[in-house]
XYZ file of N, CA and C in Angstrom:
777
model
N 141.603 123.725 88.675
C 141.780 122.281 88.480
C 141.608 121.530 89.789
N 142.118 122.119 90.854
C 141.960 121.473 92.148
C 140.501 121.405 92.555
N 139.756 122.496 92.302
C 138.334 122.495 92.627
C 137.595 121.448 91.813
N 137.945 121.334 90.544
C 137.276 120.375 89.678
C 137.504 118.962 90.206
N 138.729 118.663 90.609
C 139.038 117.334 91.135
C 138.319 117.094 92.459
N 138.183 118.144 93.244
C 137.546 118.005 94.543
C 136.064 117.652 94.404
N 135.380 118.259 93.419
C 133.944 118.051 93.293
C 133.583 116.883 92.377
N 134.554 116.395 91.599
C 134.261 115.325 90.652
C 133.660 114.089 91.292
N 134.190 113.575 92.436
C 133.599 112.372 93.033
C 132.139 112.569 93.419
N 131.807 113.743 93.984
C 130.423 114.007 94.362
C 129.520 114.014 93.130
N 129.996 114.655 92.059
C 129.206 114.716 90.835
C 128.993 113.323 90.262
N 130.053 112.508 90.259
C 129.940 111.138 89.747
C 128.969 110.321 90.590
N 129.021 110.491 91.902
C 128.118 109.750 92.784
C 126.669 110.144 92.534
N 126.424 111.439 92.329
C 125.058 111.890 92.056
C 124.556 111.322 90.732
N 125.437 111.257 89.738
C 125.036 110.695 88.448
C 124.691 109.216 88.587
N 125.488 108.493 89.365
C 125.219 107.063 89.584
C 123.884 106.884 90.304
N 123.632 107.722 91.320
C 122.372 107.633 92.057
C 121.189 107.975 91.160
N 121.351 109.006 90.320
C 120.265 109.399 89.417
C 119.965 108.292 88.413
N 121.014 107.664 87.894
C 120.815 106.579 86.933
C 120.147 105.377 87.600
N 120.551 105.087 88.835
C 119.935 103.990 89.575
C 118.463 104.263 89.833
N 118.154 105.521 90.194
C 116.769 105.917 90.444
C 115.940 105.825 89.170
N 116.543 106.235 88.040
C 115.829 106.168 86.764
C 115.502 104.729 86.393
N 116.476 103.834 86.554
C 116.240 102.429 86.228
C 115.172 101.819 87.130
N 115.207 102.179 88.415
C 114.208 101.658 89.352
C 112.810 102.137 88.975
N 112.704 103.418 88.569
C 111.401 103.954 88.188
C 110.871 103.274 86.930
N 111.744 103.039 85.943
C 111.316 102.361 84.724
C 110.817 100.956 85.046
N 111.536 100.271 85.931
C 111.122 98.926 86.327
C 109.775 98.950 87.023
N 109.583 99.927 87.917
C 108.313 100.015 88.642
C 107.159 100.373 87.707
N 107.408 101.296 86.770
C 106.364 101.670 85.815
C 105.971 100.460 84.969
N 106.985 99.697 84.531
C 106.700 98.499 83.735
C 105.851 97.518 84.530
N 106.160 97.381 85.821
C 105.369 96.477 86.663
C 103.930 96.946 86.785
N 103.756 98.258 87.004
C 102.406 98.795 87.164
C 101.563 98.578 85.915
N 102.154 98.772 84.735
C 101.405 98.650 83.488
C 101.229 97.190 83.082
N 102.186 96.351 83.450
C 102.129 94.949 83.025
C 100.923 94.219 83.621
N 100.591 94.500 84.869
C 99.518 93.748 85.529
C 98.162 93.948 84.861
N 97.659 95.186 84.702
C 96.355 95.333 84.032
C 96.380 94.906 82.576
N 97.492 95.167 81.866
C 97.578 94.732 80.470
C 97.565 93.214 80.376
N 98.262 92.546 81.305
C 98.250 91.087 81.320
C 96.872 90.536 81.601
N 96.133 91.197 82.501
C 94.767 90.752 82.808
C 93.851 90.929 81.605
N 93.980 92.077 80.918
C 93.153 92.313 79.728
C 93.452 91.256 78.666
N 94.732 90.990 78.424
C 95.112 89.977 77.426
C 94.572 88.602 77.824
N 94.680 88.284 79.120
C 94.200 86.990 79.585
C 92.708 86.795 79.355
N 91.933 87.842 79.677
C 90.482 87.754 79.476
C 90.137 87.636 77.993
N 90.812 88.408 77.156
C 90.516 88.355 75.718
C 90.910 87.006 75.114
N 92.042 86.451 75.530
C 92.447 85.141 75.036
C 91.480 84.060 75.507
N 91.000 84.184 76.743
C 90.031 83.225 77.256
C 88.734 83.285 76.458
N 88.323 84.513 76.105
C 87.111 84.654 75.290
C 87.318 84.082 73.898
N 88.498 84.326 73.324
C 88.793 83.814 71.982
C 88.825 82.289 71.965
N 89.315 81.676 73.062
C 89.397 80.223 73.137
C 88.090 79.585 73.585
N 87.097 80.403 73.893
C 85.817 79.879 74.324
C 85.758 79.504 75.791
N 86.801 79.830 76.547
C 86.819 79.525 77.983
C 85.962 80.516 78.767
N 86.023 81.781 78.377
C 85.194 82.812 79.001
C 84.141 83.269 77.997
N 82.913 83.269 78.444
C 81.818 83.656 77.558
C 81.688 85.172 77.504
N 81.614 85.742 76.284
C 81.370 87.189 76.185
C 80.059 87.545 76.875
N 80.087 88.615 77.605
C 78.886 89.022 78.323
C 79.202 90.107 79.325
N 78.260 90.351 80.235
C 78.395 91.457 81.179
C 79.585 91.278 82.104
N 79.832 90.035 82.568
C 80.939 89.792 83.491
C 82.284 90.088 82.827
N 82.441 89.648 81.580
C 83.687 89.890 80.860
C 83.879 91.375 80.600
N 82.809 92.034 80.171
C 82.884 93.471 79.903
C 83.261 94.252 81.157
N 82.677 93.873 82.286
C 82.973 94.565 83.545
C 84.429 94.385 83.944
N 84.954 93.173 83.752
C 86.349 92.909 84.103
C 87.297 93.713 83.224
N 87.008 93.749 81.923
C 87.848 94.514 81.010
C 87.780 96.006 81.321
N 86.589 96.490 81.660
C 86.437 97.903 82.001
C 87.205 98.248 83.259
N 87.183 97.368 84.249
C 87.916 97.616 85.488
C 89.413 97.740 85.217
N 89.943 96.846 84.390
C 91.366 96.900 84.076
C 91.708 98.148 83.256
N 90.826 98.528 82.327
C 91.056 99.726 81.514
C 91.050 100.983 82.387
N 90.145 101.029 83.360
C 90.095 102.180 84.262
C 91.355 102.258 85.117
N 91.879 101.097 85.544
C 93.118 101.094 86.310
C 94.271 101.614 85.457
N 94.334 101.189 84.200
C 95.362 101.689 83.287
C 95.271 103.198 83.134
N 94.048 103.705 82.956
C 93.848 105.139 82.794
C 94.306 105.893 84.037
N 94.018 105.320 85.213
C 94.411 105.951 86.467
C 95.933 106.026 86.576
N 96.626 104.940 86.226
C 98.085 104.918 86.279
C 98.663 105.942 85.312
N 98.126 105.982 84.094
C 98.630 106.911 83.075
C 98.403 108.359 83.501
N 97.231 108.656 84.074
C 96.955 110.015 84.546
C 97.948 110.420 85.631
N 98.240 109.491 86.564
C 99.189 109.795 87.633
C 100.592 110.014 87.080
N 100.988 109.190 86.115
C 102.299 109.366 85.490
C 102.390 110.723 84.792
N 101.307 111.127 84.146
C 101.282 112.430 83.470
C 101.452 113.557 84.482
N 100.779 113.449 85.639
C 100.904 114.479 86.665
C 102.331 114.565 87.183
N 102.961 113.408 87.444
C 104.323 113.414 87.946
C 105.292 113.962 86.912
N 105.092 113.601 85.635
C 105.963 114.109 84.578
C 105.830 115.622 84.446
N 104.603 116.123 84.534
C 104.383 117.563 84.450
C 105.036 118.286 85.623
N 104.950 117.684 86.811
C 105.571 118.292 87.984
C 107.084 118.325 87.842
N 107.668 117.226 87.370
C 109.119 117.168 87.193
C 109.598 118.187 86.163
N 108.774 118.456 85.155
C 109.149 119.401 84.100
C 108.797 120.840 84.454
N 108.230 121.056 85.626
C 107.840 122.400 86.024
C 106.654 122.935 85.256
N 105.791 122.034 84.761
C 104.657 122.439 83.939
C 103.322 122.131 84.596
N 103.361 121.837 85.884
C 102.157 121.506 86.638
C 101.622 122.804 87.243
N 100.508 123.316 86.732
C 100.046 124.643 87.125
C 98.790 124.587 87.975
N 98.749 125.470 88.944
C 97.565 125.629 89.789
C 96.773 126.848 89.320
N 95.476 126.698 89.314
C 94.577 127.809 88.968
C 93.812 128.194 90.225
N 94.405 129.115 90.977
C 93.871 129.437 92.288
C 92.705 130.424 92.200
N 91.771 130.226 93.106
C 90.599 131.091 93.208
C 90.055 130.975 94.626
N 89.233 131.931 95.082
C 88.616 131.790 96.402
C 87.809 130.494 96.463
N 88.108 129.666 97.457
C 87.536 128.326 97.532
C 86.965 128.070 98.919
N 85.731 127.605 98.969
C 85.100 127.216 100.226
C 85.595 125.824 100.609
N 86.409 125.749 101.630
C 87.014 124.485 102.026
C 85.980 123.513 102.572
N 84.977 124.022 103.283
C 83.949 123.123 103.825
C 83.166 122.459 102.694
N 82.813 123.222 101.676
C 82.091 122.642 100.539
C 82.969 121.652 99.787
N 84.245 121.992 99.620
C 85.155 121.121 98.882
C 85.284 119.762 99.568
N 85.413 119.752 100.893
C 85.568 118.487 101.610
C 84.290 117.659 101.564
N 83.158 118.305 101.565
C 81.899 117.562 101.423
C 81.790 116.958 100.019
N 82.290 117.660 99.019
C 82.303 117.116 97.661
C 83.199 115.879 97.578
N 84.350 115.935 98.251
C 85.241 114.780 98.283
C 84.539 113.588 98.924
N 83.877 113.823 100.056
C 83.190 112.737 100.745
C 82.069 112.165 99.886
N 81.352 113.038 99.194
C 80.261 112.575 98.330
C 80.808 111.697 97.204
N 81.942 112.082 96.635
C 82.529 111.317 95.538
C 83.063 109.970 96.016
N 83.558 109.906 97.254
C 84.157 108.680 97.771
C 83.150 107.768 98.475
N 81.913 108.249 98.668
C 80.936 107.466 99.444
C 80.606 106.114 98.806
N 80.446 106.021 97.464
C 80.187 104.689 96.892
C 81.294 103.684 97.203
N 82.559 104.115 97.151
C 83.659 103.224 97.493
C 83.571 102.793 98.953
N 83.238 103.749 99.833
C 83.130 103.428 101.255
C 81.986 102.443 101.512
N 80.851 102.679 100.888
C 79.703 101.792 101.086
C 79.998 100.389 100.571
N 80.681 100.304 99.426
C 81.030 98.998 98.876
C 81.986 98.254 99.799
N 82.849 98.994 100.510
C 83.822 98.383 101.411
C 83.267 98.164 102.814
N 82.031 98.623 103.065
C 81.453 98.486 104.393
C 82.090 99.400 105.416
N 82.563 100.569 104.953
C 83.262 101.531 105.814
C 82.407 102.788 105.976
N 82.277 103.257 107.199
C 81.518 104.481 107.458
C 82.384 105.695 107.156
N 81.859 106.614 106.348
C 82.593 107.821 105.962
C 81.859 109.040 106.499
N 82.558 109.843 107.315
C 81.957 111.015 107.934
C 82.792 112.250 107.659
N 82.151 113.426 107.706
C 82.863 114.697 107.596
C 82.480 115.590 108.768
N 83.458 116.281 109.325
C 83.221 117.264 110.386
C 84.063 118.484 110.028
N 83.426 119.451 109.427
C 84.181 120.571 108.874
C 83.694 121.895 109.427
N 84.612 122.847 109.481
C 84.309 124.211 109.896
C 83.500 124.907 108.809
N 82.426 125.551 109.175
C 81.604 126.273 108.206
C 82.322 127.540 107.741
N 82.044 127.905 106.498
C 82.564 129.153 105.924
C 84.094 129.235 105.967
N 84.747 128.106 105.783
C 86.206 128.101 105.702
C 86.602 128.411 104.273
N 87.225 129.562 104.051
C 87.550 129.989 102.697
C 89.033 130.320 102.588
N 89.638 129.901 101.483
C 91.039 130.181 101.222
C 91.257 130.247 99.722
N 92.460 130.654 99.323
C 92.799 130.692 97.911
C 93.427 129.363 97.527
N 92.810 128.662 96.558
C 93.294 127.335 96.193
C 92.810 126.986 94.799
N 93.426 125.946 94.244
C 92.931 125.337 93.016
C 91.970 124.239 93.462
N 90.658 124.429 93.348
C 89.713 123.475 93.921
C 89.839 122.073 93.341
N 90.100 121.960 92.032
C 90.214 120.637 91.421
C 91.426 119.890 91.973
N 92.565 120.578 92.087
C 93.772 119.934 92.577
C 93.681 119.629 94.069
N 93.032 120.499 94.827
C 92.894 120.248 96.254
C 91.936 119.081 96.503
N 90.875 118.983 95.703
C 89.992 117.806 95.793
C 90.769 116.536 95.476
N 91.655 116.622 94.482
C 92.472 115.468 94.118
C 93.352 115.039 95.288
N 93.983 116.006 95.954
C 94.886 115.700 97.063
C 94.148 115.031 98.212
N 93.039 115.644 98.647
C 92.287 115.077 99.773
C 91.612 113.772 99.348
N 91.140 113.719 98.119
C 90.507 112.498 97.623
C 91.458 111.326 97.646
N 92.736 111.544 97.312
C 93.728 110.476 97.386
C 93.831 109.920 98.799
N 93.846 110.815 99.791
C 93.959 110.382 101.182
C 92.731 109.593 101.617
N 91.545 110.078 101.252
C 90.322 109.394 101.650
C 90.224 108.028 100.984
N 90.563 107.966 99.701
C 90.521 106.693 98.990
C 91.483 105.687 99.605
N 92.697 106.132 99.930
C 93.660 105.245 100.585
C 93.138 104.758 101.926
N 92.555 105.673 102.697
C 92.053 105.314 104.017
C 90.963 104.252 103.917
N 90.072 104.403 102.949
C 89.002 103.421 102.770
C 89.576 102.059 102.405
N 90.566 102.053 101.497
C 91.151 100.783 101.051
C 91.828 100.032 102.192
N 92.359 100.779 103.166
C 93.092 100.135 104.250
C 92.260 99.967 105.514
N 90.957 100.147 105.412
C 90.062 99.993 106.559
C 89.139 98.805 106.322
N 89.051 97.928 107.307
C 88.226 96.727 107.175
C 86.745 97.073 107.297
N 85.859 96.217 106.769
C 84.415 96.435 106.924
C 84.048 96.635 108.389
N 83.174 97.608 108.637
C 82.796 97.942 109.998
C 83.615 99.074 110.583
N 84.706 99.448 109.903
C 85.541 100.549 110.373
C 85.021 101.893 109.900
N 85.794 102.940 110.165
C 85.340 104.296 109.841
C 86.494 105.146 109.330
N 86.136 106.076 108.452
C 87.058 107.112 107.965
C 86.382 108.458 108.217
N 87.101 109.357 108.857
C 86.532 110.667 109.213
C 87.414 111.779 108.652
N 86.776 112.730 107.973
C 87.471 113.890 107.425
C 87.081 115.107 108.260
N 88.066 115.752 108.864
C 87.785 116.915 109.703
C 88.539 118.131 109.181
N 88.024 119.300 109.517
C 88.681 120.551 109.144
C 88.407 121.584 110.220
N 89.448 122.276 110.633
C 89.290 123.363 111.597
C 90.352 124.415 111.343
N 90.085 125.600 111.825
C 91.065 126.679 111.686
C 91.843 126.810 112.975
N 93.160 126.947 112.841
C 94.032 127.154 113.998
C 94.954 128.319 113.674
N 94.594 129.499 114.149
C 95.389 130.689 113.864
C 95.395 131.011 112.384
N 96.575 131.021 111.784
C 96.696 131.392 110.374
C 96.644 130.190 109.432
N 96.206 129.036 109.937
C 96.171 127.826 109.118
C 94.837 127.113 109.225
N 94.503 126.407 108.157
C 93.434 125.421 108.201
C 94.081 124.050 108.341
N 93.525 123.236 109.206
C 94.042 121.884 109.436
C 93.005 120.873 108.976
N 93.381 120.077 107.997
C 92.524 119.008 107.488
C 93.103 117.686 107.970
N 92.256 116.836 108.529
C 92.696 115.516 108.956
C 91.836 114.438 108.312
N 92.485 113.389 107.841
C 91.796 112.192 107.364
C 92.183 111.074 108.324
N 91.223 110.650 109.117
C 91.464 109.694 110.196
C 90.770 108.385 109.851
N 91.498 107.273 109.974
C 90.868 105.975 109.720
C 91.139 105.016 110.865
N 90.351 103.962 110.929
C 90.517 102.914 111.935
C 91.090 101.660 111.289
N 91.940 101.866 110.287
C 92.422 100.758 109.470
C 93.625 100.030 110.014
N 94.400 99.457 109.090
C 95.496 98.558 109.449
C 96.700 99.276 110.028
N 96.809 100.576 109.784
C 97.931 101.333 110.311
C 99.216 101.103 109.531
N 100.255 101.823 109.914
C 101.558 101.781 109.232
C 102.631 101.603 110.292
N 103.583 100.712 110.037
C 104.643 100.474 111.014
C 105.564 101.688 111.100
N 106.232 101.830 112.226
C 107.145 102.962 112.424
C 108.309 102.915 111.437
N 108.723 101.723 111.034
C 109.797 101.607 110.057
C 109.365 102.088 108.679
N 108.072 101.949 108.370
C 107.571 102.317 107.048
C 107.194 103.794 106.935
N 106.915 104.437 108.049
C 106.423 105.818 108.017
C 107.334 106.778 107.250
N 108.661 106.704 107.400
C 109.507 107.670 106.679
C 109.419 107.550 105.161
N 108.925 106.419 104.641
C 108.891 106.209 103.195
C 107.483 106.339 102.616
N 106.529 106.726 103.422
C 105.132 106.664 103.004
C 104.836 107.562 101.802
N 105.615 108.645 101.612
C 105.376 109.551 100.478
C 106.322 109.291 99.306
N 107.083 108.184 99.359
C 107.961 107.835 98.247
C 107.146 107.327 97.066
N 107.616 107.598 95.864
C 106.943 107.096 94.666
C 107.044 105.573 94.607
N 105.951 104.937 94.232
C 105.840 103.498 94.029
C 105.844 102.689 95.323
N 106.091 103.340 96.453
C 106.206 102.575 97.688
C 104.832 102.265 98.255
N 104.684 101.080 98.871
C 103.446 100.687 99.523
C 103.745 100.009 100.843
N 102.889 100.254 101.823
C 102.980 99.481 103.064
C 102.562 98.039 102.780
N 101.614 97.855 101.843
C 101.176 96.525 101.439
C 102.074 96.044 100.306
N 103.062 95.203 100.634
C 104.036 94.762 99.647
C 103.424 93.842 98.597
N 102.232 93.280 98.879
C 101.633 92.341 97.937
C 101.042 93.031 96.718
N 100.832 94.359 96.793
C 100.251 95.120 95.687
C 98.904 94.551 95.259
N 98.097 94.095 96.228
C 96.807 93.551 95.801
C 95.861 94.662 95.410
N 94.819 94.317 94.649
C 93.938 95.308 94.052
C 93.239 96.172 95.090
N 92.864 95.578 96.242
C 92.090 96.344 97.216
C 92.944 97.395 97.914
N 94.189 97.041 98.274
C 95.002 97.967 99.065
C 96.218 98.485 98.338
N 96.528 97.960 97.141
C 97.791 98.298 96.496
C 97.854 99.697 95.940
N 96.805 100.175 95.280
C 96.860 101.480 94.651
C 97.841 101.502 93.501
N 98.141 102.684 92.990
C 99.070 102.794 91.864
C 100.483 103.134 92.317
N 100.641 103.540 93.579
C 101.966 103.920 94.050
C 102.309 105.372 93.811
N 101.376 106.139 93.230
C 101.633 107.542 92.915
C 100.807 108.501 93.769
N 99.731 108.022 94.360
C 98.765 108.908 95.005
C 99.350 109.791 96.081
N 100.105 109.205 97.022
C 100.646 109.997 98.120
C 101.736 110.964 97.681
N 102.668 110.578 96.798
C 103.635 111.581 96.309
C 102.958 112.760 95.616
N 101.929 112.484 94.805
C 101.206 113.565 94.144
C 100.500 114.443 95.171
N 99.909 113.801 96.180
C 99.236 114.558 97.232
C 100.200 115.511 97.926
N 101.381 115.013 98.269
C 102.370 115.872 98.938
C 102.748 117.058 98.049
N 102.962 116.818 96.765
C 103.331 117.897 95.854
C 102.221 118.934 95.745
N 100.988 118.486 95.682
C 99.860 119.403 95.569
C 99.707 120.250 96.828
N 99.867 119.620 97.989
C 99.761 120.357 99.250
C 100.864 121.407 99.341
N 102.093 121.023 99.014
C 103.211 121.968 99.080
C 103.052 123.091 98.063
N 102.441 122.780 96.912
C 102.197 123.825 95.909
C 101.228 124.878 96.421
N 100.347 124.482 97.344
C 99.407 125.429 97.946
C 100.014 126.145 99.158
N 101.325 125.964 99.381
C 101.985 126.616 100.505
C 101.801 125.892 101.812
N 101.335 124.654 101.769
C 101.097 123.891 102.985
C 102.084 122.758 103.156
N 101.792 121.897 104.119
C 102.603 120.705 104.312
C 101.731 119.589 104.852
N 102.247 118.366 104.773
C 101.467 117.185 105.128
C 102.319 116.259 105.971
N 101.684 115.546 106.905
C 102.384 114.588 107.750
C 101.426 113.450 108.091
N 101.996 112.370 108.596
C 101.180 111.213 108.962
C 101.662 110.655 110.296
N 100.718 110.240 111.110
C 101.000 109.468 112.318
C 100.179 108.199 112.234
N 100.691 107.127 112.824
C 99.984 105.859 112.695
C 100.411 104.887 113.780
N 99.479 104.017 114.123
C 99.726 102.913 115.053
C 99.260 101.639 114.379
N 100.145 100.662 114.166
C 99.730 99.425 113.504
C 98.509 98.796 114.166
N 97.576 98.378 113.329
C 96.331 97.728 113.752
C 95.349 98.688 114.427
N 95.690 99.978 114.503
C 94.788 100.939 115.154
C 94.366 102.077 114.241
N 95.047 102.259 113.111
C 94.652 103.304 112.183
C 95.719 104.348 111.957
N 95.405 105.283 111.077
C 96.345 106.333 110.693
C 95.643 107.684 110.666
N 96.438 108.739 110.806
C 95.940 110.108 110.710
C 96.846 110.870 109.747
N 96.303 111.271 108.604
C 97.021 112.130 107.672
C 96.552 113.563 107.909
N 97.499 114.467 108.136
C 97.172 115.853 108.475
C 97.760 116.796 107.434
N 96.914 117.696 106.938
C 97.328 118.730 105.985
C 97.175 120.088 106.664
N 98.224 120.889 106.589
C 98.161 122.274 107.054
C 98.186 123.184 105.830
N 97.204 124.070 105.715
C 97.134 125.020 104.598
C 97.048 126.445 105.144
N 97.765 127.388 104.528
C 97.682 128.778 104.994
C 96.289 129.341 104.743
N 95.715 129.951 105.774
C 94.369 130.526 105.638
C 94.439 131.826 104.850
N 95.061 132.840 105.425
C 95.212 134.114 104.720
C 93.875 134.715 104.336
N 93.927 135.637 103.404
C 92.741 136.313 102.876
C 92.641 135.971 101.398
N 91.623 135.182 100.990
C 91.531 134.799 99.585
C 91.525 135.968 98.627
N 90.960 137.103 99.039
C 90.877 138.253 98.132
C 92.230 138.909 97.918
N 93.200 138.608 98.829
C 94.515 139.227 98.699
C 95.472 138.389 97.861
N 95.056 137.169 97.502
C 95.913 136.317 96.687
C 95.722 136.623 95.213
N 96.808 136.591 94.462
C 96.722 136.781 93.018
C 96.334 135.455 92.383
N 95.218 135.375 91.643
C 94.738 134.104 91.141
C 95.426 133.623 89.880
N 96.639 134.168 89.569
C 97.357 133.687 88.396
C 97.872 132.278 88.653
N 98.002 131.474 87.594
C 98.523 130.121 87.780
C 99.916 130.159 88.380
N 100.185 129.218 89.278
C 101.522 129.074 89.865
C 102.073 127.721 89.467
N 103.365 127.678 89.293
C 103.987 126.461 88.790
C 104.451 125.592 89.948
N 104.176 124.299 89.811
C 104.601 123.319 90.806
C 105.742 122.497 90.257
N 106.841 122.445 90.996
C 107.950 121.581 90.621
C 108.024 120.444 91.637
N 108.344 119.283 91.135
C 108.392 118.110 91.994
C 109.563 118.198 92.958
N 109.316 117.778 94.212
C 110.409 117.629 95.146
C 110.973 116.230 95.056
N 112.087 115.997 95.696
C 112.667 114.669 95.733
C 111.808 113.787 96.628
N 111.715 112.487 96.356
C 110.945 111.595 97.225
C 111.447 111.679 98.657
N 110.480 111.659 99.596
C 110.885 111.770 100.994
C 111.390 110.486 101.553
């Protein structure tokens, strides 16, 4: 009985914190979904009232909002799967140099549209055991964020090198940077350095938390350094090892607490 009384306050406090966190997440999710849905409704009502003419411009706007909704829903699904312990990796021998070039190729249209130079400098024949789709997702999130936060004329560089028993991937940008006060929260769910949540720099608020979970699921870790107005460097460390010695069975990823 004494032990029960001793631990009861801690248990009650954790329940209060969990409930507060749940309410905050529901509010944030509602905000994320409300914006694109409100835009879609606005465009459709404008078309119905004859204010906006049906045509290519209207279709493009509706498609953009629908794609944003799909992106948010996909990210929510990934986080829910991670929280439930149902997020699985399908590991196989993976050429890291090829994977990073694929990421750069996929992100190049976004970079060109933003007027940002995108470069890759990778170690040849870098091979490790990984889930290539999930690892592309993790690095792609970093590159996409870097492009969004870099002004026209700037650059984003993806590098990879081996250092002892690890591969080190860096995504370096010449963008707006992150304040020292904001750095500890950069991997929190829904958090943004850009409080305005504008379309160009806002993102969905899920990309970096998912990236951290994916990196940790591969046995690695991730960190960021930044100087406001000078750019940021996101660094991923992944165990090199011997791909042939890894068992390629799916491994389960469980979500960690927000950092």
